[in-house]
Structure formats: C-alpha cells, structure tokens
Amino acid sequence: KVTMEDFSLFQQNINPGTHQKLTQRTVLSGVRFFDFQCSAPKSVSIMSIWDKRLIEAHKMAVTEAMAELELLAAARIRKGDNVRTHNIEITGNIIYASFMHDTSRALDPQLHTHNVVVNVTKNAKGVFKALETLEMCRAIRYAGKVYHNRLCQECRKLGYKLVDHRDSKGNIVWKDIAGVPDDVMKLFSKRRQQIEEMEAEFIAKHGRKPTLEENNFLAVSTRDRKMLTSDKEAVQVHQLAQLSEEQISILEDIKWHAQGGMIDEIDVEIAKKSLKQAISIIYERDSVVKMDKVLAEALNQSLGSNTLEYLKELAKQMPELRNLGGFKSNPWVSPEEVIERELYAVNSVEEQIGVFEPIAPDFTAFQREESRKKQAELIHGMLNSKDRFNLFRGVAGAGKTSTLQELCKGLRSGGINSIYVIAPTNSATDVLKQEGFEASQTVAHFLVSPQKPPKGSYIIIDESGLNSLREGVEILKTARLNNYRVLFVGDARQHTAVESGDLFRLLEDHSKIQKFSLTEIYRQQNEEYRRGISECALGNFGSAFERFDRNGFIHEGKADYLNQAAESYMKFTENGQFIDRSILVAPTHDEGDRLTEAVRKSLKAACSVASSGREAEVFRSWSKPKSWLKDASNFTPGTAIAFIRNMKEIGKAGETAIVEKVDNGILYLDNGKCLYAKAASDFIEAGEMRKIELCKGDLIQFNVNLRDRKIYNGNIARITDDPGKVMMLYPDGKPRELIDLPREYRTFKYGWVTTSHKSQGRTAETVVVAAQSLDRKAFYVALSRGRKQMALHCPEKEFLKKQLSHSGDRTSVHDLAEKGEISPDVLIPLSEDARKRKRAILPDFSYKSIKTRAEKFMAELKRIAKRVSEFSRRIKARRARDA
C-alpha cells in the first residue's frame, strides 16, 4: 500500500524515500500517469441499485484486470546496442491508486473504477524508469477484456442471464444483463449524452474527432458538481424517482430470479472454439502478434464462459499456434503455416539463383536517350540476370511503366515472346491495359485459371506490394512448376495487401533476391513537389511534410477543411468539366461521405450534375474477415448481406438481402432463401443498406464483379438519363462504353472520392487529399498521384504531422528474428520427420492451396467416374442375368 502523499510524489517523478529525482529524465510535458477506467455495462450499474453483490463482482473484475496489466508493464532499454532501438524489457510492476464510484457526474447509476497508474516502473536492476507508452496502451486494451470476462463470470454465478451488446457494425463490445429495458438504460445515460454533445462541439470547432486524451479532458471539463452534501441514500432516492412503477417492478423481478446456483464448470468446447475463432480472425490479416492479442479476442468471443487462466493454458496447447519466444509473460505467437510460408518464399527464391542463362546480354535499351540512362542500366541488369526471380523497386513516379515497356522489347529480342503482365487488383490491371499491356489480368485469375501461360514464359507482376504472403507462395510454386521467370515490381513503402503477409517486403528485406531500383522521380513537374515525394520515398516523412507546408501544398481548414478540398477539386477540374484532370482522395468512409456531399453540392451549383435525380438503395460493407462471416451468431435480424459472387439458387453477384432470422447456423433472408453461414463466407459480405441520390452526371464506383457486363471491382461509371444504363469510364475518366445496369445490382457507391488504397497505380494532373489523419503509406501514395499540382486539406497541421509516426508496416517472423526479439532458430526448417509429426496434429490448411484444391477436385471426379462405371457394370450384369 502507498500513502496519498507518497503517491503524489511518485506522480511528480520524486522518490518518496530520498526526495531525489525518481527516473533519469523529467519531461515537463510528458505523461505523468495513465488512467485505466474499468466501467461496468449500464445494465450492471442499474441492477447494482438492487443487488449489492454486483459491486463486489465489479471489484473482483477490476483486481484481475489490474493484475494482468501489471504483468505486461515494460520500459525501454536505452543502453549499449539498444540505444537507438525500440527494444523493451518487461518489468512486471506498477504503482497505481484505485478510486471507485457508483454514479456518473449526472448522478446516473454508473459503477466504475479509475485506476491511476503512475508513469514509473522498476527494472530487474532496481532502476526506476518510465513505462513504455505503446506497451501500456496494448496492455490496457487487453486488460479491458479481462475485466469484462471476469465481470460476466461473476454475474453468471449470481444467477443473471447475459446477452451480447454489439456496436453498429456487429462487433461484440460487452454483455448486458438480460431483461433490463432499453428505455431505462437510455434514461440513465445522460452523462454519455452530455459527452457526445461536447464531442460534436469539438468536431464542429476542430474539424476532427478528439483523441483519447482529448476525450478524457472533455469528460473532466464538462463535469457538473456532484451533490457533495448528499449521501448515497439521497442519490438512490433521486435515481428511483425517475423510474415508473412498472420499470421498478421489471428490475426487481430480474433481481428476484438471480438467486445464484449458475456456477458453470469450465466448458472445454467453448474455450477451444473461442480460441480457434480468435486465431482465424487475427491471422487473416496479421502474420505474427503477441499472445495478449489472441487472448483478448478469445475472451471477447466467449465473455464469461471460461476463466482467463484456463484460456492461457489451452492456448499453449493449441497445435495451430507456435510460441516464437520473446517475453515469457507475453510471447510472440504465429500459426505454423505462416512460418512455413515465409521460409518457403525466402528459400524458394534463393534456390533459384543462377539457374538460367542471360536473356539478352547485347540488347541496348533507350538508345540515344541520355535522360534514360539509369533506366537503361536497370533493364540491362534484368536482361543479364541468371535468376528465376528478380525484384524491381520503383518509387512512385519513377517511370516504371516506360521501363517495363522497354524491358518487354529486350525480352523479345532475346527470344522470349510469351510475356504476361499481371497485377493484384482490377483497377491496377485497368491502368496496365491503358498503358499498352492489353492482355493484363489479375493475380487471382492467373492463379485460378486452368489455362496457364506456356512454359518458359516471363511473368511481370506490377504493384506486387499488394500481394499477400499466401498469394506470393502460390506464385512462386506456379513459376517453378511451369519454368517461368518472374519479375516482382512494387514499392514496399506503398500499400500492402489486406490479407496477412507482405511478400514484396519479405523478399526485399530478408532474401538474397537480385534487386533493381529506380529512385529518381519524373512524374512531378513542380520541383518542390517532386523533392517532397522523393523524401517520402526515402522514408523522411517529417522533412517531406515541412517542405510541402512551406510551399503551400498543405492547407489547414479546421472544421471547413472538407469544403475547402471540394473547392480545390472544382478549381482543378474546371467545375467538374474535366474529371480526368484530378483524383480526389479521403482515407475514411466518414470523410469520404462528407467530402462527396460537399463536391456534389458544388457540382450541382455549376450544373455539372443535375439538380435532382432518383433515390437508390445501396450496400455499405463492414469489411468483416471470413472467419467472422462463418459464425452465424454474428448476424442479427436487419443485417444486410451482399453477394460478391453467384451463389446458385440463392443470390447473384451484386444483389443484396436482409437477414430476417438466425437459427442453428442458418441465415433466413427476406428474399425467401436461406443459407448456411459457414458455407457462405466466400460468397457474401455483411453490412448495411443506405439510400443515396443519383443524378445525371453523378459518378458511381462498382464494388462487385459482373464479368458478363465487363464490370469489375473499382470500375467507375457515370449516371445517364436512363435509369437502366450507365456510361463506363476508363481510369482516367474518359468514356468507355454504355452498358445496362441490372436493377438488382446494389453493390456500388458514389465514385467522386476514392481511398489511397484504390488510388494506388493511378495518375492525374492533380490530386486533392482531405484527411484529418494519415499514416506514412497513405500519405506517400495519396500525395504522389499528381503530376502538376497537389493540395492536402486537413483540420490541423500539427495533428496530421504527428500521425506520420505510424509506418503502417506489419511485422513478419523474419522481422522479429532480425531485430533479436525472437531466436533465429525459429527460422530453421523442420526435419521431414518433425514435419510429419506436426502434420499429424495440425489442422488441414491444404484447402487454401489452389493447386491442392485442383488435385482434390480431380481426384473426386475420378472417384465419381469410377463409382458410375461400377454402377453401370452392375446394371448391365443384372440385365444380362434377367435376360
């Protein structure tokens, strides 16, 4: 226990024992403490008026959460080889004070505890150091789930039934006590309403959402003085006076039925299911994470069903997970298949070094073009390479397209006429087709299609930074099987795949693949603009930001920044007459919606878009991972689903339906059909329906492929006078062809604004970006789309600049080994004997391999043919006997 006086000294960075400075540095503007608040769900707080056992349940949950928080306490290592690194050490100790309250500042029932953690910890040598902020934030997120899990456990022990509380996108947030009326919870949420009003005022003033720290300040600054002279009884009388007799009767009845006796034993099956679900959700988009992230998601999947200790023990035994080492209290973990894929990718590339003869050693690229000297040298290097796999890093605007066009000439001069240029996305292939690579196709189509290019072909993969590790391994296997040579073209500082694993960066950073680079930028014609993009390409984002700001490219608009961005777009496109001249970018749905509204208002005023039109209902995806879609319990009546590909006799690609009922894993839809969620995850997306106005001249963007109409995800079209027809556009905004749009196709949105992900690969004279926050990848990609001019509009420059500390890179197993966070032994391939033993207990992941799927399909066809043949033989024999 620490006295209040000592605690106050700790907060001032003073050692209570010596009254000397506690840590080495005292940062005046630094973080003095962290406030980790454990707040009970509103239903629990309300019921605690009648059932004081819930207050004890809350206390037990807080104690367990803080114990877990303390286990993850860490400090930076700043000595020796670690001086300039972000390496940390786990200290496992904190100093904190807890302050429990049972009401909000509005005197509503709100059971919560403020755990004020001093920003200090003591390492193994007894030295006091500041807590590592990033690790502390990670620990707080995890401890929050620990709190809710333990609270749910205690509520169930007391006899309460619980129901999931989900947010607007179907995510489980916590569990509520079943039966507490919604109107009562709304009645006692006045404090939340006050804070939301203040948040709205903040947004109106600053043009952006408040940060966590700013939210905390709002909460403090908007507090009314409590009834300091009133005792608890008076407050309770005040609370009960707001309820009707019927409401009080309902709540008392809930308490009366909660008489305990519902102490459940550990449910092994639920625990295993929740861990498997957590693994599926997390590793669909990440290759490696710390154990606390897996446990937090597993707890969230089954709040109150199992103890934390049991889940920890079970996680150690899960064959799907491999403990990579690191800190004992929170090790790095990854699925075995991820490690296998990383090893295969690196080893496969290195095994194929020097297996060919040079293609065209005598070819001269860009003859008599002195300005293309560096590109020519790079092409000569590629044509002289003896390796199966090469990597070409071209920074944004470095002239990759012209380099590839000249490379193809060199390949043909060396006798290679079978050249295929592919890309990960439909929008990227559209750009390639416009640039002369007319036979371009997506990577997915290339891998799935049974009609592969001839053996010995040369495969160029543009924007290969968008290839996931799984796709990359399939490409490597296909290349070796068909004797292809492959050139990976991309830039690791630009966007990566949504799916886990960044193949391009893995090969560039961790393999001996022969690398070729173009770093001189030609796209930007304004010298300062070009220098700023060059600094981004080199990773100097602070310098780039300052250069752009000095030269008038960055505009601070507070709450008016979106309207100002719309004005820039109207200026660059001459009131919307020449939409091919500019690309309009916003990073989030919310900003995109509001920017679209501002642009359409201006376009209507300029008569570039009709003043009125028709109403259309369209689908907005929640972008849920497949593992989420497979779990029917995630769907509730009213959830919209969209078919992203044809599902026989249930729905066609682009169509939508509403979930009416969920029963035993089956979704019953308003179109009269039903589907089994587990089998439908490859065919559907979950989301919501929205109504938009479509006027003549409006742009829409398609989100689902309709191959028979030549509509692909990312394509842009213009609305015409005819509701059934749209004018398809090329990526540069020029008309392509008039097509019929099916009446039931609803998977599209306005096409005026795009994201930085969608804009990657595109170029225009100008680019307008509107954002309150961008990470490094989005900043680099979005701002580099223009040739002549760029305008970045933001609410606050300093806030935006701070966000550039986020790289956007995802960690690989090889990254951890290189940094020394895990042992390099993790990357030693397993022996064949060990591999067989592992395979015997691991789940079958072969269904994710396209080659394996094809082999299994052919084997099944052979088995069916054999059964049919045997059946026919028996029929003939029977007929012969009967004759």
PDB file of C-alpha atoms in Angstrom, residues 116-238:
ATOM      1  CA  VAL A 116      -4.483   5.841 -11.871  1.00  0.00           C
ATOM      2  CA  VAL A 117      -1.178   4.272 -12.902  1.00  0.00           C
ATOM      3  CA  VAL A 118       1.944   6.346 -12.235  1.00  0.00           C
ATOM      4  CA  ASN A 119       4.271   6.545 -15.233  1.00  0.00           C
ATOM      5  CA  VAL A 120       7.092   4.706 -13.487  1.00  0.00           C
ATOM      6  CA  THR A 121       8.282   1.133 -13.083  1.00  0.00           C
ATOM      7  CA  LYS A 122      11.358  -0.591 -11.632  1.00  0.00           C
ATOM      8  CA  ASN A 123      13.535  -2.906 -13.719  1.00  0.00           C
ATOM      9  CA  ALA A 124      15.428  -6.007 -12.587  1.00  0.00           C
ATOM     10  CA  LYS A 125      18.402  -3.866 -11.522  1.00  0.00           C
ATOM     11  CA  GLY A 126      16.247  -1.737  -9.252  1.00  0.00           C
ATOM     12  CA  VAL A 127      16.371   1.297 -11.555  1.00  0.00           C
ATOM     13  CA  PHE A 128      13.196   3.404 -11.826  1.00  0.00           C
ATOM     14  CA  LYS A 129      12.178   4.062 -15.439  1.00  0.00           C
ATOM     15  CA  ALA A 130       9.196   5.457 -17.333  1.00  0.00           C
ATOM     16  CA  LEU A 131       6.654   2.963 -18.609  1.00  0.00           C
ATOM     17  CA  GLU A 132       6.748   2.237 -22.342  1.00  0.00           C
ATOM     18  CA  THR A 133       3.634   4.012 -23.664  1.00  0.00           C
ATOM     19  CA  LEU A 134       2.922   1.698 -26.617  1.00  0.00           C
ATOM     20  CA  GLU A 135       3.111  -1.409 -24.434  1.00  0.00           C
ATOM     21  CA  MET A 136       0.946   0.281 -21.814  1.00  0.00           C
ATOM     22  CA  CYS A 137      -1.759   1.064 -24.385  1.00  0.00           C
ATOM     23  CA  ARG A 138      -1.597  -2.545 -25.605  1.00  0.00           C
ATOM     24  CA  ALA A 139      -1.904  -3.803 -22.022  1.00  0.00           C
ATOM     25  CA  ILE A 140      -4.876  -1.521 -21.299  1.00  0.00           C
ATOM     26  CA  ARG A 141      -6.811  -2.878 -24.309  1.00  0.00           C
ATOM     27  CA  TYR A 142      -6.140  -6.443 -23.166  1.00  0.00           C
ATOM     28  CA  ALA A 143      -6.931  -5.726 -19.504  1.00  0.00           C
ATOM     29  CA  GLY A 144     -10.265  -4.243 -20.556  1.00  0.00           C
ATOM     30  CA  LYS A 145     -11.331  -7.611 -21.980  1.00  0.00           C
ATOM     31  CA  VAL A 146     -10.042  -9.358 -18.847  1.00  0.00           C
ATOM     32  CA  TYR A 147     -12.279  -7.070 -16.770  1.00  0.00           C
ATOM     33  CA  HIS A 148     -15.404  -7.761 -18.848  1.00  0.00           C
ATOM     34  CA  ASN A 149     -14.757 -11.516 -18.881  1.00  0.00           C
ATOM     35  CA  ARG A 150     -14.421 -11.748 -15.100  1.00  0.00           C
ATOM     36  CA  LEU A 151     -17.438  -9.481 -14.542  1.00  0.00           C
ATOM     37  CA  CYS A 152     -19.525 -11.721 -16.831  1.00  0.00           C
ATOM     38  CA  GLN A 153     -18.350 -14.782 -14.921  1.00  0.00           C
ATOM     39  CA  GLU A 154     -19.394 -13.284 -11.594  1.00  0.00           C
ATOM     40  CA  CYS A 155     -22.764 -12.143 -12.981  1.00  0.00           C
ATOM     41  CA  ARG A 156     -23.480 -15.673 -14.185  1.00  0.00           C
ATOM     42  CA  LYS A 157     -22.519 -17.093 -10.797  1.00  0.00           C
ATOM     43  CA  LEU A 158     -25.028 -14.751  -9.206  1.00  0.00           C
ATOM     44  CA  GLY A 159     -27.726 -16.164 -11.468  1.00  0.00           C
ATOM     45  CA  TYR A 160     -28.038 -13.465 -14.118  1.00  0.00           C
ATOM     46  CA  LYS A 161     -28.633 -14.275 -17.767  1.00  0.00           C
ATOM     47  CA  LEU A 162     -26.483 -12.283 -20.182  1.00  0.00           C
ATOM     48  CA  VAL A 163     -26.915 -11.083 -23.767  1.00  0.00           C
ATOM     49  CA  ASP A 164     -24.375  -9.751 -26.284  1.00  0.00           C
ATOM     50  CA  HIS A 165     -24.083  -5.999 -26.678  1.00  0.00           C
ATOM     51  CA  ARG A 166     -22.902  -5.218 -30.212  1.00  0.00           C
ATOM     52  CA  ASP A 167     -21.902  -1.953 -31.874  1.00  0.00           C
ATOM     53  CA  SER A 168     -23.343  -0.629 -35.144  1.00  0.00           C
ATOM     54  CA  LYS A 169     -21.063  -2.935 -37.165  1.00  0.00           C
ATOM     55  CA  GLY A 170     -21.899  -6.152 -35.363  1.00  0.00           C
ATOM     56  CA  ASN A 171     -18.807  -6.279 -33.131  1.00  0.00           C
ATOM     57  CA  ILE A 172     -19.223  -7.676 -29.607  1.00  0.00           C
ATOM     58  CA  VAL A 173     -18.420  -4.916 -27.108  1.00  0.00           C
ATOM     59  CA  TRP A 174     -19.599  -6.466 -23.832  1.00  0.00           C
ATOM     60  CA  LYS A 175     -22.503  -8.430 -22.374  1.00  0.00           C
ATOM     61  CA  ASP A 176     -25.557  -6.910 -20.729  1.00  0.00           C
ATOM     62  CA  ILE A 177     -27.840  -8.390 -18.074  1.00  0.00           C
ATOM     63  CA  ALA A 178     -30.830  -9.760 -19.957  1.00  0.00           C
ATOM     64  CA  GLY A 179     -34.169  -8.084 -19.387  1.00  0.00           C
ATOM     65  CA  VAL A 180     -33.064  -4.582 -18.398  1.00  0.00           C
ATOM     66  CA  PRO A 181     -35.288  -2.357 -20.589  1.00  0.00           C
ATOM     67  CA  ASP A 182     -33.628  -0.210 -23.246  1.00  0.00           C
ATOM     68  CA  ASP A 183     -35.600   2.849 -22.176  1.00  0.00           C
ATOM     69  CA  VAL A 184     -34.226   2.539 -18.635  1.00  0.00           C
ATOM     70  CA  MET A 185     -30.656   2.295 -19.918  1.00  0.00           C
ATOM     71  CA  LYS A 186     -31.239   5.342 -22.126  1.00  0.00           C
ATOM     72  CA  LEU A 187     -32.788   7.236 -19.201  1.00  0.00           C
ATOM     73  CA  PHE A 188     -29.680   6.608 -17.095  1.00  0.00           C
ATOM     74  CA  SER A 189     -27.206   7.541 -19.861  1.00  0.00           C
ATOM     75  CA  LYS A 190     -27.486  11.313 -19.502  1.00  0.00           C
ATOM     76  CA  ARG A 191     -23.763  11.671 -18.834  1.00  0.00           C
ATOM     77  CA  ARG A 192     -22.943   9.852 -22.078  1.00  0.00           C
ATOM     78  CA  GLN A 193     -25.297  12.184 -23.935  1.00  0.00           C
ATOM     79  CA  GLN A 194     -23.553  15.218 -22.429  1.00  0.00           C
ATOM     80  CA  ILE A 195     -20.129  13.971 -23.524  1.00  0.00           C
ATOM     81  CA  GLU A 196     -21.401  13.174 -27.023  1.00  0.00           C
ATOM     82  CA  GLU A 197     -22.729  16.727 -27.315  1.00  0.00           C
ATOM     83  CA  MET A 198     -19.315  18.053 -26.292  1.00  0.00           C
ATOM     84  CA  GLU A 199     -17.625  15.766 -28.826  1.00  0.00           C
ATOM     85  CA  ALA A 200     -19.921  17.166 -31.529  1.00  0.00           C
ATOM     86  CA  GLU A 201     -18.937  20.704 -30.498  1.00  0.00           C
ATOM     87  CA  PHE A 202     -15.250  19.701 -30.604  1.00  0.00           C
ATOM     88  CA  ILE A 203     -15.661  18.311 -34.136  1.00  0.00           C
ATOM     89  CA  ALA A 204     -17.519  21.441 -35.257  1.00  0.00           C
ATOM     90  CA  LYS A 205     -14.650  23.585 -33.959  1.00  0.00           C
ATOM     91  CA  HIS A 206     -11.600  21.487 -34.885  1.00  0.00           C
ATOM     92  CA  GLY A 207     -12.880  19.532 -37.883  1.00  0.00           C
ATOM     93  CA  ARG A 208     -11.729  16.194 -36.463  1.00  0.00           C
ATOM     94  CA  LYS A 209     -12.659  13.675 -33.785  1.00  0.00           C
ATOM     95  CA  PRO A 210     -10.994  14.119 -30.384  1.00  0.00           C
ATOM     96  CA  THR A 211      -8.185  11.790 -29.390  1.00  0.00           C
ATOM     97  CA  LEU A 212      -8.430   9.549 -26.309  1.00  0.00           C
ATOM     98  CA  GLU A 213      -6.599  12.167 -24.230  1.00  0.00           C
ATOM     99  CA  GLU A 214      -8.841  14.948 -25.532  1.00  0.00           C
ATOM    100  CA  ASN A 215     -11.911  12.825 -24.793  1.00  0.00           C
ATOM    101  CA  ASN A 216     -10.710  12.422 -21.207  1.00  0.00           C
ATOM    102  CA  PHE A 217     -10.259  16.188 -20.971  1.00  0.00           C
ATOM    103  CA  LEU A 218     -13.793  16.741 -22.278  1.00  0.00           C
ATOM    104  CA  ALA A 219     -15.112  14.332 -19.670  1.00  0.00           C
ATOM    105  CA  VAL A 220     -13.351  16.263 -16.881  1.00  0.00           C
ATOM    106  CA  SER A 221     -14.102  19.751 -18.186  1.00  0.00           C
ATOM    107  CA  THR A 222     -17.831  19.075 -18.609  1.00  0.00           C
ATOM    108  CA  ARG A 223     -18.423  17.649 -15.151  1.00  0.00           C
ATOM    109  CA  ASP A 224     -21.105  19.215 -13.043  1.00  0.00           C
ATOM    110  CA  ARG A 225     -20.514  19.411  -9.321  1.00  0.00           C
ATOM    111  CA  LYS A 226     -21.959  16.361  -7.634  1.00  0.00           C
ATOM    112  CA  MET A 227     -24.371  16.651  -4.774  1.00  0.00           C
ATOM    113  CA  LEU A 228     -21.471  16.758  -2.329  1.00  0.00           C
ATOM    114  CA  THR A 229     -23.767  17.247   0.618  1.00  0.00           C
ATOM    115  CA  SER A 230     -26.000  14.317  -0.348  1.00  0.00           C
ATOM    116  CA  ASP A 231     -25.417  10.833   0.928  1.00  0.00           C
ATOM    117  CA  LYS A 232     -25.850   7.612  -1.035  1.00  0.00           C
ATOM    118  CA  GLU A 233     -29.393   7.167   0.176  1.00  0.00           C
ATOM    119  CA  ALA A 234     -30.385  10.579  -1.173  1.00  0.00           C
ATOM    120  CA  VAL A 235     -28.793   9.833  -4.526  1.00  0.00           C
ATOM    121  CA  GLN A 236     -30.599   6.494  -4.729  1.00  0.00           C
ATOM    122  CA  VAL A 237     -33.917   8.176  -3.923  1.00  0.00           C
ATOM    123  CA  HIS A 238     -33.167  10.641  -6.743  1.00  0.00           C
TER     124      HIS A 238
END
